[in-house]
Tab-separated table of C-alpha atoms in Angstrom:
chain	number	residue	atom	x	y	z
A	1	MET	CA	0.071	0.048	-0.126
A	2	SER	CA	1.491	3.024	-1.155
A	3	THR	CA	1.565	6.306	0.708
A	4	VAL	CA	0.831	9.625	0.016
A	5	GLN	CA	3.806	11.984	0.336
A	6	ILE	CA	2.591	15.420	1.818
A	7	PRO	CA	5.070	18.386	0.909
A	8	PRO	CA	6.087	20.530	3.469
A	9	PRO	CA	4.287	24.128	4.117
A	10	GLN	CA	6.245	26.553	2.292
A	11	VAL	CA	7.474	28.921	5.422
A	12	LYS	CA	8.073	32.606	4.097
A	13	VAL	CA	10.801	34.022	6.063
A	14	ALA	CA	10.126	37.689	6.773
A	15	THR	CA	13.042	39.927	5.619
A	16	LEU	CA	13.559	43.193	7.883
A	17	PRO	CA	14.804	46.104	6.447
A	18	ILE	CA	17.996	46.745	6.708
A	19	ASP	CA	19.292	49.524	9.436
A	20	GLN	CA	21.195	52.054	7.575
A	21	LYS	CA	22.815	53.526	10.716
A	22	ARG	CA	24.152	50.596	12.410
A	23	GLY	CA	27.306	51.306	11.495
A	24	LEU	CA	27.165	55.149	12.782
A	25	ASN	CA	25.347	53.955	16.073
A	26	ALA	CA	28.087	51.525	16.910
A	27	MET	CA	30.557	53.929	16.301
A	28	TRP	CA	28.884	56.513	18.775
A	29	CYS	CA	28.768	53.770	21.209
A	30	VAL	CA	32.796	53.132	20.591
A	31	ILE	CA	33.267	56.920	21.036
A	32	ALA	CA	31.227	57.152	23.967
A	33	THR	CA	33.356	54.608	25.605
A	34	GLU	CA	36.641	55.756	24.673
A	35	PHE	CA	35.796	59.279	25.884
A	36	MET	CA	35.059	57.810	29.470
A	37	LEU	CA	38.583	56.180	29.506
A	38	PHE	CA	40.077	59.526	28.332
A	39	VAL	CA	38.186	61.167	31.071
A	40	SER	CA	39.489	58.701	33.675
A	41	MET	CA	42.985	59.181	32.621
A	42	PHE	CA	42.700	62.935	32.784
A	43	GLY	CA	40.766	62.664	36.463
A	44	ALA	CA	43.964	60.681	37.484
A	45	TYR	CA	46.418	63.386	36.107
A	46	TYR	CA	44.682	66.261	38.438
A	47	TYR	CA	44.358	63.740	41.208
A	48	LEU	CA	47.782	63.234	41.387
A	49	GLY	CA	48.343	66.953	40.719
A	50	SER	CA	46.096	68.157	43.724
A	51	ASN	CA	47.203	69.973	46.398
A	52	LYS	CA	50.736	69.607	45.896
A	53	ASP	CA	51.680	72.470	43.321
A	54	ARG	CA	53.897	69.456	41.635
A	55	TRP	CA	53.151	70.421	38.056
A	56	ALA	CA	54.509	73.797	38.703
A	57	ASP	CA	57.780	72.313	40.252
A	58	HIS	CA	57.942	70.292	37.108
A	59	VAL	CA	59.411	71.773	33.624
A	60	ALA	CA	56.182	72.177	31.545
A	61	PRO	CA	56.007	70.127	28.243
A	62	LYS	CA	56.904	71.950	25.104
A	63	TYR	CA	53.530	73.529	24.185
A	64	TRP	CA	54.793	74.411	20.526
A	65	LEU	CA	55.529	71.108	19.611
A	66	ALA	CA	51.938	70.051	20.757
A	67	LEU	CA	50.503	73.008	18.843
A	68	ILE	CA	52.258	71.971	15.746
A	69	LEU	CA	50.848	68.388	16.248
A	70	MET	CA	47.401	69.911	16.828
A	71	ALA	CA	47.671	71.665	13.578
A	72	ILE	CA	48.432	68.384	11.746
A	73	LEU	CA	45.347	66.678	13.286
A	74	LEU	CA	42.835	69.327	12.575
A	75	ALA	CA	44.207	69.583	9.127
A	76	SER	CA	43.901	66.138	8.549
A	77	SER	CA	40.058	65.696	9.678
A	78	ALA	CA	39.829	69.053	7.291
A	79	VAL	CA	40.836	66.976	4.564
A	80	LEU	CA	38.873	63.718	5.894
A	81	MET	CA	35.584	66.270	5.804
A	82	TRP	CA	35.715	67.037	2.344
A	83	GLY	CA	36.280	63.345	1.476
A	84	GLU	CA	33.043	62.564	3.472
A	85	LYS	CA	31.403	65.088	0.909
A	86	GLN	CA	32.803	63.679	-1.742
A	87	ALA	CA	31.466	60.135	-1.103
A	88	GLU	CA	28.186	61.568	-0.455
A	89	ALA	CA	28.141	63.001	-3.470
A	90	GLU	CA	29.581	59.659	-5.273
A	91	ARG	CA	32.697	61.087	-6.036
A	92	PHE	CA	34.556	58.198	-5.045
A	93	SER	CA	37.896	58.892	-6.475
A	94	MET	CA	38.014	61.990	-4.900
A	95	ALA	CA	37.076	60.575	-1.371
A	96	ARG	CA	39.700	57.961	-1.939
A	97	ILE	CA	42.527	60.481	-2.492
A	98	ALA	CA	41.364	62.424	0.412
A	99	CYS	CA	41.593	59.398	2.528
A	100	TRP	CA	44.918	58.426	1.547
A	101	ILE	CA	46.028	62.213	2.105
A	102	THR	CA	44.853	61.770	5.684
A	103	ILE	CA	46.504	58.773	6.306
A	104	LEU	CA	49.890	60.570	5.038
A	105	ILE	CA	49.121	63.321	7.494
A	106	GLY	CA	48.152	60.839	10.177
A	107	ALA	CA	51.821	59.344	9.921
A	108	GLY	CA	53.490	62.496	9.850
A	109	PHE	CA	51.675	63.147	12.938
A	110	MET	CA	53.138	60.123	14.535
A	111	ALA	CA	56.511	60.663	13.366
A	112	LEU	CA	56.442	64.098	15.110
A	113	GLN	CA	55.250	62.819	18.523
A	114	GLY	CA	58.304	60.430	18.334
A	115	TYR	CA	60.529	63.602	17.791
A	116	GLU	CA	58.539	64.973	20.723
A	117	TYR	CA	58.800	62.356	22.651
A	118	SER	CA	62.798	62.474	22.454
A	119	VAL	CA	62.766	66.061	23.454
A	120	GLU	CA	60.541	65.752	26.310
A	121	TRP	CA	62.623	62.574	27.452
A	122	LYS	CA	65.476	64.806	28.326
A	123	ASP	CA	63.313	66.551	31.189
A	124	GLU	CA	60.885	63.829	32.381
A	125	THR	CA	60.496	60.008	31.604
A	126	PRO	CA	57.623	57.589	32.685
A	127	TYR	CA	59.836	56.322	35.450
A	128	SER	CA	60.655	59.476	36.667
A	129	ASP	CA	57.748	59.971	39.301
A	130	SER	CA	53.943	60.081	38.983
A	131	TYR	CA	53.925	63.167	36.821
A	132	GLY	CA	55.954	61.575	34.021
A	133	SER	CA	53.893	58.292	34.327
A	134	ILE	CA	50.605	59.568	33.593
A	135	PHE	CA	51.846	62.206	30.867
A	136	TYR	CA	53.096	59.302	29.151
A	137	THR	CA	50.239	57.122	29.722
A	138	ILE	CA	47.662	59.503	28.302
A	139	THR	CA	50.108	60.920	25.342
A	140	THR	CA	50.697	57.124	24.486
A	141	LEU	CA	46.950	56.037	24.824
A	142	HIS	CA	46.404	58.655	22.288
A	143	ALA	CA	49.060	57.543	19.954
A	144	LEU	CA	47.676	53.884	20.076
A	145	HIS	CA	44.059	55.773	18.704
A	146	VAL	CA	45.813	57.558	16.089
A	147	ILE	CA	47.118	53.974	14.965
A	148	ALA	CA	43.660	52.491	15.055
A	149	GLY	CA	42.370	55.384	13.308
A	150	LEU	CA	45.154	54.864	10.733
A	151	LEU	CA	44.419	51.347	10.355
A	152	MET	CA	40.921	51.702	9.866
A	153	LEU	CA	41.734	54.430	7.476
A	154	LEU	CA	43.897	51.967	5.393
A	155	TYR	CA	41.272	49.469	5.468
A	156	ILE	CA	38.753	52.427	3.395
A	157	GLY	CA	41.790	53.334	1.322
A	158	VAL	CA	41.665	49.535	-0.588
A	159	MET	CA	37.901	48.964	-0.102
A	160	PRO	CA	36.392	48.692	-3.372
A	161	ARG	CA	33.216	51.352	-3.258
A	162	TYR	CA	31.911	53.063	-0.495
A	163	GLY	CA	28.442	53.553	-1.746
A	164	TRP	CA	25.237	51.031	-0.949
A	165	THR	CA	25.592	47.300	-1.974
A	166	ARG	CA	22.959	44.756	-1.416
A	167	ARG	CA	24.042	42.895	1.519
A	168	THR	CA	24.455	46.291	3.476
A	169	PRO	CA	24.012	50.171	3.016
A	170	HIS	CA	26.181	51.476	5.784
A	171	LYS	CA	28.570	54.293	5.020
A	172	PRO	CA	31.745	52.895	6.031
A	173	TYR	CA	33.744	56.275	5.289
A	174	LYS	CA	31.503	58.526	7.455
A	175	THR	CA	31.544	56.001	10.082
A	176	VAL	CA	35.794	55.702	10.209
A	177	ALA	CA	35.793	59.644	9.673
A	178	MET	CA	34.147	59.789	13.079
A	179	TYR	CA	36.320	58.323	14.836
A	180	TRP	CA	39.023	59.667	13.123
A	181	HIS	CA	37.218	63.376	14.185
A	182	PHE	CA	37.044	61.767	17.921
A	183	VAL	CA	40.943	61.412	18.023
A	184	ASP	CA	41.813	64.756	16.744
A	185	ALA	CA	39.144	66.266	19.505
A	186	VAL	CA	40.983	64.413	22.134
A	187	TRP	CA	44.337	65.856	21.336
A	188	VAL	CA	42.929	69.278	21.657
A	189	LEU	CA	41.994	68.353	24.685
A	190	ILE	CA	45.339	66.877	25.633
A	191	VAL	CA	47.310	69.912	24.214
A	192	LEU	CA	44.923	72.304	26.678
A	193	LEU	CA	44.970	69.901	29.819
A	194	LEU	CA	48.829	68.523	29.801
A	195	TYR	CA	50.640	71.181	27.705
A	196	ILE	CA	48.628	74.748	28.182
A	197	ILE	CA	47.510	74.890	31.693
A	198	PRO	CA	50.850	73.280	32.996
A	199	ASN	CA	52.886	76.102	31.121
A	200	ILE	CA	50.496	78.951	32.231
A	201	GLN	CA	50.870	77.286	36.081
A	202	ARG	CA	54.837	77.194	35.607
A	203	TYR	CA	54.530	80.932	34.226
A	204	MET	CA	52.398	82.012	37.844
A	205	HIS	CA	54.209	79.999	39.964
A	206	VAL	CA	57.975	81.658	38.292
A	207	HIS	CA	56.788	85.371	38.345
A	208	HIS	CA	54.643	84.898	41.609
């Protein structure tokens, strides 16, 4: 006696719309986390120097090198912002050029920061005291973030396309640019808190 084979019911798989902002939202979470890390470092910096006037007793770091480094990073952000506009306008070749220019500027920043370390090392080292330790911890932590940003930019630089794809319409160029701008903004805070203010304190202490 033959049995009748009943075909399984056809199940329609519901396809959810792709979230076009998930990459940007994820990067905002990364930035928020990394920002709190730097806030903790800045808090430790001022906690170690509170009520001791020790920053005024130290040779303040060379702020002119830090300002040059800040100008370099701000220039790189300006170039990358221009690249973002090119990517949005689907002028991907120009966006790629802007990305590689940013990479070169970022590499120049790292080289100059290495020189700055060689200058600062004559007056202060990471193992001199708590000031030297926290100063190099914060600046080295930032340098690691710059390296991470450069690696992301390298990925964007070799990416075949930046526009919409069938699998995901995320915006990799803008997402990576957000991280790079964040790294630049952190350096502005570092220049203010670790370079400018200590030099002002040192000046006031000497001329008091």
